[in-house]
XYZ file of C-alpha atoms in Angstrom:
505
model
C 3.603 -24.505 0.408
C 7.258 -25.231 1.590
C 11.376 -24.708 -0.621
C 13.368 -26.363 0.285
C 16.043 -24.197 2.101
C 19.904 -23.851 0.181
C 23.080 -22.685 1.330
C 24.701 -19.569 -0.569
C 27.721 -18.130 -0.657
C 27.337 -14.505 -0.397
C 29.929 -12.580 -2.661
C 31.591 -9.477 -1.330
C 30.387 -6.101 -2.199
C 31.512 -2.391 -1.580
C 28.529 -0.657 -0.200
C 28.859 3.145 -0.463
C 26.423 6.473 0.595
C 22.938 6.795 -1.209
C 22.809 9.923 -2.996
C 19.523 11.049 -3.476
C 18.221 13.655 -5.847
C 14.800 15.433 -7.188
C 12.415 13.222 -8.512
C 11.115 15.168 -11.622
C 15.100 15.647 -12.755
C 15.772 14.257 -16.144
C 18.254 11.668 -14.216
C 18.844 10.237 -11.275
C 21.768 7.904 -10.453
C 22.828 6.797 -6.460
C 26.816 6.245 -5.331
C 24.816 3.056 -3.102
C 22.543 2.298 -0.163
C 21.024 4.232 2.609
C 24.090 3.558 5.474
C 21.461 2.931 7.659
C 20.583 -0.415 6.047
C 24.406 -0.970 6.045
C 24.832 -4.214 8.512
C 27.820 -5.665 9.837
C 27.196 -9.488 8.644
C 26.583 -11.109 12.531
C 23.948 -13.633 12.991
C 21.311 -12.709 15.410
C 17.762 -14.204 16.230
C 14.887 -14.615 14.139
C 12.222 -12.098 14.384
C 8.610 -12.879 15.208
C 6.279 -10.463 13.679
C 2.403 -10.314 14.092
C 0.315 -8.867 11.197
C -3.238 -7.782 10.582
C -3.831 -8.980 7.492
C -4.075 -12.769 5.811
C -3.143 -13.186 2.468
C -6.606 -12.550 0.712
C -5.341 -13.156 -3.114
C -2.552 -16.327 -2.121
C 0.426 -13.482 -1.793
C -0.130 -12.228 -5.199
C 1.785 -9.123 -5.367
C -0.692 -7.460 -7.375
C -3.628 -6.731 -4.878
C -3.572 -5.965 -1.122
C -1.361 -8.739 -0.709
C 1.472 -6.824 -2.224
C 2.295 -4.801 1.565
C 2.433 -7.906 3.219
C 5.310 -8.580 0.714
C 6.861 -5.511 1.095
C 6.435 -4.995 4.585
C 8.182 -8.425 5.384
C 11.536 -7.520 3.071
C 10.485 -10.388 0.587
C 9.619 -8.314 -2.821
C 11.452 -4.963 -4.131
C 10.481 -2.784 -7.271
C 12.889 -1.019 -9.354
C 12.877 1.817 -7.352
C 11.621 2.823 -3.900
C 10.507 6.199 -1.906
C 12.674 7.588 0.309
C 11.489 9.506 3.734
C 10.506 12.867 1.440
C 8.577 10.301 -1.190
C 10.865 10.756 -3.893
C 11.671 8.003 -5.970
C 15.090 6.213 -4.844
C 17.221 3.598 -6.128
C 16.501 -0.368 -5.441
C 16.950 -2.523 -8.006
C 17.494 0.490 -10.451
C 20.790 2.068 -9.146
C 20.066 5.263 -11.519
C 17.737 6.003 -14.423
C 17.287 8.442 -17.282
C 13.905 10.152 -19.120
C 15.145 9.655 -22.573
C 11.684 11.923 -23.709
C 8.469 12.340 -22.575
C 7.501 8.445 -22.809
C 10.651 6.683 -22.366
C 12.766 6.016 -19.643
C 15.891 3.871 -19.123
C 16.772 2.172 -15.816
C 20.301 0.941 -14.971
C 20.075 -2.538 -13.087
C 22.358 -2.999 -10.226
C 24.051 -6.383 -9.743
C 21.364 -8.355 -7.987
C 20.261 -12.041 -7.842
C 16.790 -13.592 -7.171
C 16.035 -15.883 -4.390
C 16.319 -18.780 -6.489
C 19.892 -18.282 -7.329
C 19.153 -16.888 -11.025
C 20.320 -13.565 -11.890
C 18.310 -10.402 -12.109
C 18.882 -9.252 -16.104
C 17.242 -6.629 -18.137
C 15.304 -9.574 -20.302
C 13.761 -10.829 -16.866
C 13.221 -7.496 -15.545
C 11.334 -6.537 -18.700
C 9.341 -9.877 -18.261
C 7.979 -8.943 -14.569
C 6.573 -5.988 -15.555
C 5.017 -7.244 -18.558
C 3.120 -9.570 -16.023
C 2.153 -6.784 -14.209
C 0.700 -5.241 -17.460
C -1.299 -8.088 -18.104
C -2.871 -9.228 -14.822
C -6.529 -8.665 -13.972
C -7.633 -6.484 -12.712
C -4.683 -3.773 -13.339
C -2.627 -3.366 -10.571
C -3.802 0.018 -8.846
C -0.102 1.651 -9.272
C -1.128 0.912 -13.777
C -4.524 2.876 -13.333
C -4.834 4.969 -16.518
C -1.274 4.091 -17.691
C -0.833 1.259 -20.450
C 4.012 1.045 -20.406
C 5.996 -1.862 -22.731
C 9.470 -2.827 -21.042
C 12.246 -4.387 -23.071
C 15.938 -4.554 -22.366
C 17.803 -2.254 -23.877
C 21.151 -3.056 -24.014
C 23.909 -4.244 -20.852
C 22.400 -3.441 -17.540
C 19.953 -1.181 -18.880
C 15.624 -2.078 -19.564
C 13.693 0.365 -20.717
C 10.256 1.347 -20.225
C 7.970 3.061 -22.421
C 4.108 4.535 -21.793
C 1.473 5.029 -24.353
C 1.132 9.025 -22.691
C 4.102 11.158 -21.421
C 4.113 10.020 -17.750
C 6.529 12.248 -15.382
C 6.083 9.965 -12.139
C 6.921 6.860 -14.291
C 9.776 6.528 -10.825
C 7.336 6.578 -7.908
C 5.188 4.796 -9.868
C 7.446 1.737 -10.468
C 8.113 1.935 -6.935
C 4.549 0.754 -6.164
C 4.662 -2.924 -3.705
C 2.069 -4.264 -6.772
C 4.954 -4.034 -9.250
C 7.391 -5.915 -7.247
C 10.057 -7.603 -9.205
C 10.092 -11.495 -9.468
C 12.152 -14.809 -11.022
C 10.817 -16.035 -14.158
C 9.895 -19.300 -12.232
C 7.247 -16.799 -10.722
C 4.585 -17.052 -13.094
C 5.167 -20.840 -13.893
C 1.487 -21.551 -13.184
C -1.168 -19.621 -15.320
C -3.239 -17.755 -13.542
C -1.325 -17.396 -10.440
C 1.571 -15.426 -9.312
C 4.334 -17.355 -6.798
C 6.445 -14.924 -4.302
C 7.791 -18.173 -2.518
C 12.083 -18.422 -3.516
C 11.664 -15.628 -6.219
C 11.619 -12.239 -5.130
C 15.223 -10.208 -4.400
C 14.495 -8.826 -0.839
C 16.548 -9.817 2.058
C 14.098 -12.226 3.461
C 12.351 -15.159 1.991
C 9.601 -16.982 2.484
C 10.687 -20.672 2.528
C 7.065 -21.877 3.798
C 3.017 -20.394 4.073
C 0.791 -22.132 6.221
C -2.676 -21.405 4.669
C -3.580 -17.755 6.028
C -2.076 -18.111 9.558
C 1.586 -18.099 9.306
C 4.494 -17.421 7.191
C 8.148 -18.633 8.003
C 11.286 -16.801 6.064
C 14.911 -17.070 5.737
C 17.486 -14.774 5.502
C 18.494 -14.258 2.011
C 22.179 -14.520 2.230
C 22.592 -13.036 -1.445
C 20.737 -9.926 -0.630
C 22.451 -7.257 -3.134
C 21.907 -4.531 -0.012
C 24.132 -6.542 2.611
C 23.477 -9.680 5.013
C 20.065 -8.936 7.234
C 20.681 -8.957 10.771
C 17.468 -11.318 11.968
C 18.197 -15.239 10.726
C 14.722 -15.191 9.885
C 11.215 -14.153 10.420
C 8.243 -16.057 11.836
C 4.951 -14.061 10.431
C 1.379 -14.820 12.272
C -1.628 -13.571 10.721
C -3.985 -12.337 13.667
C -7.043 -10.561 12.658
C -8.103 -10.162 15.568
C -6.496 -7.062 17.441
C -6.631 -7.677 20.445
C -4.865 -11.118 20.075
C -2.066 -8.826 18.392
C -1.562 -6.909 21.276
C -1.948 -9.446 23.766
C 0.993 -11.618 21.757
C 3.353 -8.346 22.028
C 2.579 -8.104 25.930
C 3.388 -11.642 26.640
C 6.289 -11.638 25.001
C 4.813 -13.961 21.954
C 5.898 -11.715 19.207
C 8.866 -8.855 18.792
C 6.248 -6.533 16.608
C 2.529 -6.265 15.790
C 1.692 -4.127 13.752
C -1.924 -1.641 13.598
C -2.317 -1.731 17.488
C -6.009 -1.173 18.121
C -6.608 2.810 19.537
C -8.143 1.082 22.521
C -5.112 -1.133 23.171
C -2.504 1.252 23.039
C -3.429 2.869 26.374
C -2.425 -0.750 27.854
C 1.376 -0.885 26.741
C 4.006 1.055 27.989
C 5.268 3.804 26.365
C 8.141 2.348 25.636
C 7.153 -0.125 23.664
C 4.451 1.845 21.695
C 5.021 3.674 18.678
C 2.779 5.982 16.611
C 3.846 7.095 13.210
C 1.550 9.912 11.368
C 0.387 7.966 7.882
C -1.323 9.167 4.767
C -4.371 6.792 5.612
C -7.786 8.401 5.726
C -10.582 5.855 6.523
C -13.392 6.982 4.595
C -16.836 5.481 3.729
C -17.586 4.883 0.224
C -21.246 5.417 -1.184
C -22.066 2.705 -4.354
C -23.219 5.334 -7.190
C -24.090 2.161 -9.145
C -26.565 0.362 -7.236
C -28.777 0.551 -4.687
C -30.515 4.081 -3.019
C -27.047 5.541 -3.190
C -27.254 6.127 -6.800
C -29.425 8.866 -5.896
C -26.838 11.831 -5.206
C -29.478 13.657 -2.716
C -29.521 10.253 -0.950
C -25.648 10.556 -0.822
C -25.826 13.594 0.197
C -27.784 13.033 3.092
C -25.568 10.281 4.559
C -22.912 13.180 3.991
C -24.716 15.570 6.029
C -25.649 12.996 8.691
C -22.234 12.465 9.983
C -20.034 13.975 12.480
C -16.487 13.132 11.852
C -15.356 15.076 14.876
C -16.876 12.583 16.948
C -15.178 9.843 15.791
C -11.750 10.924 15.583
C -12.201 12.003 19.687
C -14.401 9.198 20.317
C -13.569 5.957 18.284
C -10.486 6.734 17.797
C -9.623 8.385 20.956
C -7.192 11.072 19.408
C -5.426 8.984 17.551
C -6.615 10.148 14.458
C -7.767 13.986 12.996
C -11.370 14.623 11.509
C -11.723 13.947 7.572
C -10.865 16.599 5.561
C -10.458 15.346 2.522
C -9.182 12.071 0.778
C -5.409 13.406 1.687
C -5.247 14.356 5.169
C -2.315 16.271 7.275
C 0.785 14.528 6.595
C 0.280 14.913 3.104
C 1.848 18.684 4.136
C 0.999 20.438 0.494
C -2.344 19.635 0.239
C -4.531 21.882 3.250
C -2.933 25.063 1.347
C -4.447 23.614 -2.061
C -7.526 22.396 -0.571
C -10.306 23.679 -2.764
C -14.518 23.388 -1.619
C -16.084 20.483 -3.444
C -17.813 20.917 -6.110
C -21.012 20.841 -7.791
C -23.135 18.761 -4.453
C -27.067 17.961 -4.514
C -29.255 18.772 -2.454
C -29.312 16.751 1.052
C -33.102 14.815 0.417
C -35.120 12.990 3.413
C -33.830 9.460 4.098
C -37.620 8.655 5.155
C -36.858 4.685 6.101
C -34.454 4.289 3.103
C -32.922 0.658 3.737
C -29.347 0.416 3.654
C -26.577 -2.340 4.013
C -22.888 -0.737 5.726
C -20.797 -2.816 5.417
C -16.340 -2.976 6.543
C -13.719 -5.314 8.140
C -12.498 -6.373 11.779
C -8.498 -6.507 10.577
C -8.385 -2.247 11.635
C -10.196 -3.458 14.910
C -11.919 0.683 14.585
C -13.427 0.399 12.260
C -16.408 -1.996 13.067
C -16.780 0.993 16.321
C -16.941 4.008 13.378
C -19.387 1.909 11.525
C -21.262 0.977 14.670
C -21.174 4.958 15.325
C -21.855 5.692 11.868
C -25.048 3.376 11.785
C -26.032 5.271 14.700
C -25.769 8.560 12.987
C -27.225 7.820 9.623
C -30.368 6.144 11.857
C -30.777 9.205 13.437
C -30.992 11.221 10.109
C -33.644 8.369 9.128
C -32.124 5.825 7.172
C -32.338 2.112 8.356
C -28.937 0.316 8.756
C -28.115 -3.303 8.285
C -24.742 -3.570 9.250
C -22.233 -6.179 7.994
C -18.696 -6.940 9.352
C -16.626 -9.559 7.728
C -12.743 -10.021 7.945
C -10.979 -8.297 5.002
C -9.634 -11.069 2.898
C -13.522 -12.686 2.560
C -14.941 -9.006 1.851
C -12.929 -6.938 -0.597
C -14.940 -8.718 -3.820
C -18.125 -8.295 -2.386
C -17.088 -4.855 -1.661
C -15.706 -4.218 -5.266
C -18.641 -5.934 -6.381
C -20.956 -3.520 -5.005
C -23.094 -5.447 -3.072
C -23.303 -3.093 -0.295
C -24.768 0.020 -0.238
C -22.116 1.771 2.049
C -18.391 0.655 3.083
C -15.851 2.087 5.831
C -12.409 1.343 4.424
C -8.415 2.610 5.342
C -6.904 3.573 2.649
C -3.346 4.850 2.146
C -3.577 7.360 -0.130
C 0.142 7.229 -1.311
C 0.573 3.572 -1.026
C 0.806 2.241 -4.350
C 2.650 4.969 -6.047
C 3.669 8.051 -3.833
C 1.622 9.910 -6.530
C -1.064 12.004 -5.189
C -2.572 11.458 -8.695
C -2.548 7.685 -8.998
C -4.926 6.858 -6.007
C -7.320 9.552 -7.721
C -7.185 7.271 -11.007
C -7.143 3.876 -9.409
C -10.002 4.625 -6.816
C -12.606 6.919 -8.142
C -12.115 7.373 -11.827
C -15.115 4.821 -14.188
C -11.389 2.129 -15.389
C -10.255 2.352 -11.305
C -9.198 -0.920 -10.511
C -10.353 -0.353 -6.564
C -13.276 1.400 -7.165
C -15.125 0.560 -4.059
C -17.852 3.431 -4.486
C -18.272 2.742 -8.113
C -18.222 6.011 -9.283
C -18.086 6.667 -13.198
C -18.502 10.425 -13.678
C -16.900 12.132 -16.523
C -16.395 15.500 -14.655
C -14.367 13.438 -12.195
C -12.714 11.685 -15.097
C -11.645 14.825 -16.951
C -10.347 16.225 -13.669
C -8.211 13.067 -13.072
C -6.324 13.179 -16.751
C -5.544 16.761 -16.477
C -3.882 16.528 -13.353
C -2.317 13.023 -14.620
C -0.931 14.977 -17.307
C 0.539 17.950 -15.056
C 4.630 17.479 -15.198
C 5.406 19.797 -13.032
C 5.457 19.342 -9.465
C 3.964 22.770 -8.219
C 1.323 21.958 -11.187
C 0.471 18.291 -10.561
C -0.105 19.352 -6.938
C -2.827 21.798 -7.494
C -4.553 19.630 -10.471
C -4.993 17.190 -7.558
C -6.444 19.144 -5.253
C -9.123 20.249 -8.452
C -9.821 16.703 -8.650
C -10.504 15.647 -5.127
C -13.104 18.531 -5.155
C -14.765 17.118 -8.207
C -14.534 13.943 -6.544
C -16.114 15.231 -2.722
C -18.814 16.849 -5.043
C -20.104 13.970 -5.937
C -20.943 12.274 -2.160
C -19.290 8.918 -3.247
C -16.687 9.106 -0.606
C -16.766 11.280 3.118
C -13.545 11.239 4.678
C -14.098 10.029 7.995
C -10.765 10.744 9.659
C -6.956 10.863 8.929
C -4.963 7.509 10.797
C -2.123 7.947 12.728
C -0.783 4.047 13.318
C 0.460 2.645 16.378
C 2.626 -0.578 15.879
C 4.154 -2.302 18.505
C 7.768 -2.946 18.889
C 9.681 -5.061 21.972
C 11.775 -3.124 24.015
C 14.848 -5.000 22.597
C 14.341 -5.020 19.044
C 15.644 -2.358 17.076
C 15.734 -0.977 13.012
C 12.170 -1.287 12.663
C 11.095 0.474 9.610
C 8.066 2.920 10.147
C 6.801 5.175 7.500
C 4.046 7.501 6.138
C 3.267 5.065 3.193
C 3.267 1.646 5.392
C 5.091 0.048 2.536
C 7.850 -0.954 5.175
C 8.651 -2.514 8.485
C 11.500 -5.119 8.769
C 14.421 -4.841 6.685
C 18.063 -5.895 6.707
C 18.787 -3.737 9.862
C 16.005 -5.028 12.014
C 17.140 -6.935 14.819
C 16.759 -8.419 18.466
């Protein structure tokens, strides 16, 4: 699909210091940006940027495509998270809990890609998209919110239950802001020209390549690169070996075994809140025995493959938050309420994951191995991502090693416990529907204080362990790699971010 590429006249803006405050404060309102994204105007060269993942759902921002958005500088939310994962201005400059279910964001002065202004009634419009797609955006699980403007700058957004991370949640990728010329076509959602980030995507080449333009309009100041050139490589491998030869400027989710090759210079590893786990299906199949689940528990030895497959670039599973989520070993409570580990005796399985994390077909290889040995025969599939998440969702495999951020689509600890293992999760890969789990879930989505929220979380991950449907395999720490010259690359925890306006060779 190909725009066809306009010239803009950028107008002048004062951009002052980002002041950031508390999350769960009744307000929140910023002087600006972060100075840090503050660039001086100069041209410089366009970036070329290698990523793991093809568009699986045509660069709909409401599935796993959404990062790919995000992580290019093409869509923005309302708000965003800043390095401590409270909720921080974007295209909200400030915002206001008017009572328990209703909030009011203040729009900053911002234009979409296709020239038209960003306004409360189109603002309001986005989300209600959002609302409506199927299935729910994972950052929606459990939450049902009506957005309207409400007068001048200001939209406001209401939820059905009192919702105290309404913030971080609207800073989820999936709930990405777009033009009203977005949703044009029924059925399908078009980033292409009409998001508000500082890059746009002026052409998509089926699933292999991406080219975008510097959007001169950019409300947060003129990007450094001209331009990006995005390749899809699945292969891992061929990532690294593009950053070595000089093919690419950054490639991101460097396979473990790969990063021994590049010099230390140009590798960097950035602790994540991504636990790879493997999901059991509870609805189908000899897994909807729990002493069946429980055996496959009991088989494993995570230890192994955090030293081995990952080569110590990961930590043992712990739990479905892992260390750099730095509240939650304190909270940790044993799970709860497991059966009784029965005899595999020849039980026939299907495991099943995805080459784009180039690991994990090694930990399932290693975890075949394990769950043979505890007598359980394996048939193992490996597919690339984009042509295995509905099968996967679908349950038509018994077992399935995924990565999963567990603060990606909100920076809730609560949401991915809704939109992953509660009966209406949208991303439900082990398709667990179990009411303990689901009781556990709305009390700590109802928690509004922090301290509170915190430990209801940690409640409800040990109602979840308890029931076998997930084993935390081990916690990720990512290495992406960056060219000696290029500089601003944007690592974090979340992964939500990697080039933005500062990012330049």
């Amino acid at each position: 699909m190909t725009v066809p590429r306009r010239r803009r006249t950028r107008p002048t803006r004062l951009l002052l210091a980002l002041a950031l405050a508390p999350l769960l404060t009744g307000c929140f309102a910023s002087a600006g940006e972060e100075s840090g994204e503050q660039t001086t105007g100069k041209s410089g060269s366009r970036l070329r940027v290698a990523l793991a993942f093809p568009p699986a759902e045509n660069l709909s921002p409401y599935g796993a495509d959404a990062t790919i958005l995000s992580r290019l500088g093409v869509t923005e939310g309302l708000t965003s998270l800043d390095a401590n994962g409270a909720a921080a201005p974007a295209l909200a400059r400030s915002w206001q809990r008017e009572s328990d279910r209703r909030w009011t964001f203040t729009l900053r002065e911002a234009t979409f890609q296709d020239g038209t202004e960003v306004t409360p009634a189109r603002v309001a419009a986005a989300l209600t998209h959002a609302t409506e797609a199927k299935p729910a955006p994972a950052a929606l699980s459990g939450v049902t919110l009506t957005a309207e403007p409400a007068g001048g700058d200001r939209i406001r957004v209401t939820t059905d239950a009192p919702d105290p991370v309404l913030p971080l949640r609207l800073a989820g990728p999936a709930l990405a802001v777009l033009s009203p010329k977005a949703y044009e076509t029924k059925g399908r959602v078009d980033p292409v020209g009409t998001a508000t980030g500082p890059f746009e995507i002026t052409e998509v080449t089926g699933s292999t390549a991406a080219t975008l333009d510097r959007f001169d309009d950019y409300w947060g100041g003129l990007a450094h690169a001209t331009g990006i050139d995005a390749r899809f490589i699945a292969d891992g491998t061929a990532r690294t070996n593009a950053l070595r030869t000089g093919q690419v400027d950054i490639a991101e989710a460097i396979p473990v075994a790969q990063a021994a090759t590049l010099d230390g210079a140009v590798r960097r590893e950035t602790a994540t809140t991504r636990t790879t786990s493997l999901h059991l299906n509870t609805r189908t199949g000899p897994f909807k025995d729990p002493a069946l689940r429980a055996a496959a528990r009991a088989a494993l030895d995570t230890g192994a493959l955090a030293k081995g497959v990952y080569e110590g670039h990961a930590d043992a599973g712990t739990g479905i938050y892992g260390p750099a989520v730095t509240w939650a070993a304190g909270l940790r409570e044993q799970p709860l309420g497991r059966a009784k580990p029965a005899t595999a005796d020849g039980t026939a399985i299907t495991l099943a994951t995805y080459d784009n994390r180039p690991e994990l077909p090694e930990a399932a290889q290693v975890l075949k191995q394990q769950l043979e040995k505890a007598g359980f025969r394996v048939e193992l599939v490996v597919r690339e991502y984009s042509r295995i998440e509905s099968d996967a969702l679908a349950g038509k495999f018994d077992a399935f090693v995924a990565a999963r951020n567990s603060l990606l689509d909100t920076g809730d600890p609560v949401a991915v416990l809704a939109g992953d293992y509660t009966c209406d999760g949208g991303y439900n890969l082990a398709l667990l529907c179990d009411q303990d789990v689901d009781r556990a879930v709305a009390k700590a989505e109802a928690a509004t204080d922090t301290s509170a929220r915190q430990s209801a979380a940690m409640a409800a991950e040990a109602a979840i362990l308890g029931t076998d449907a997930i084993v935390p395999l081990v916690h990720q720490r990512v290495v992406t790699g960056v060219g000696a010259s290029v500089e601003g690359v944007l690592l974090d925890l979340y992964e939500r971010t990697l080039v933005g306006t500062g990012t330049r060779r």
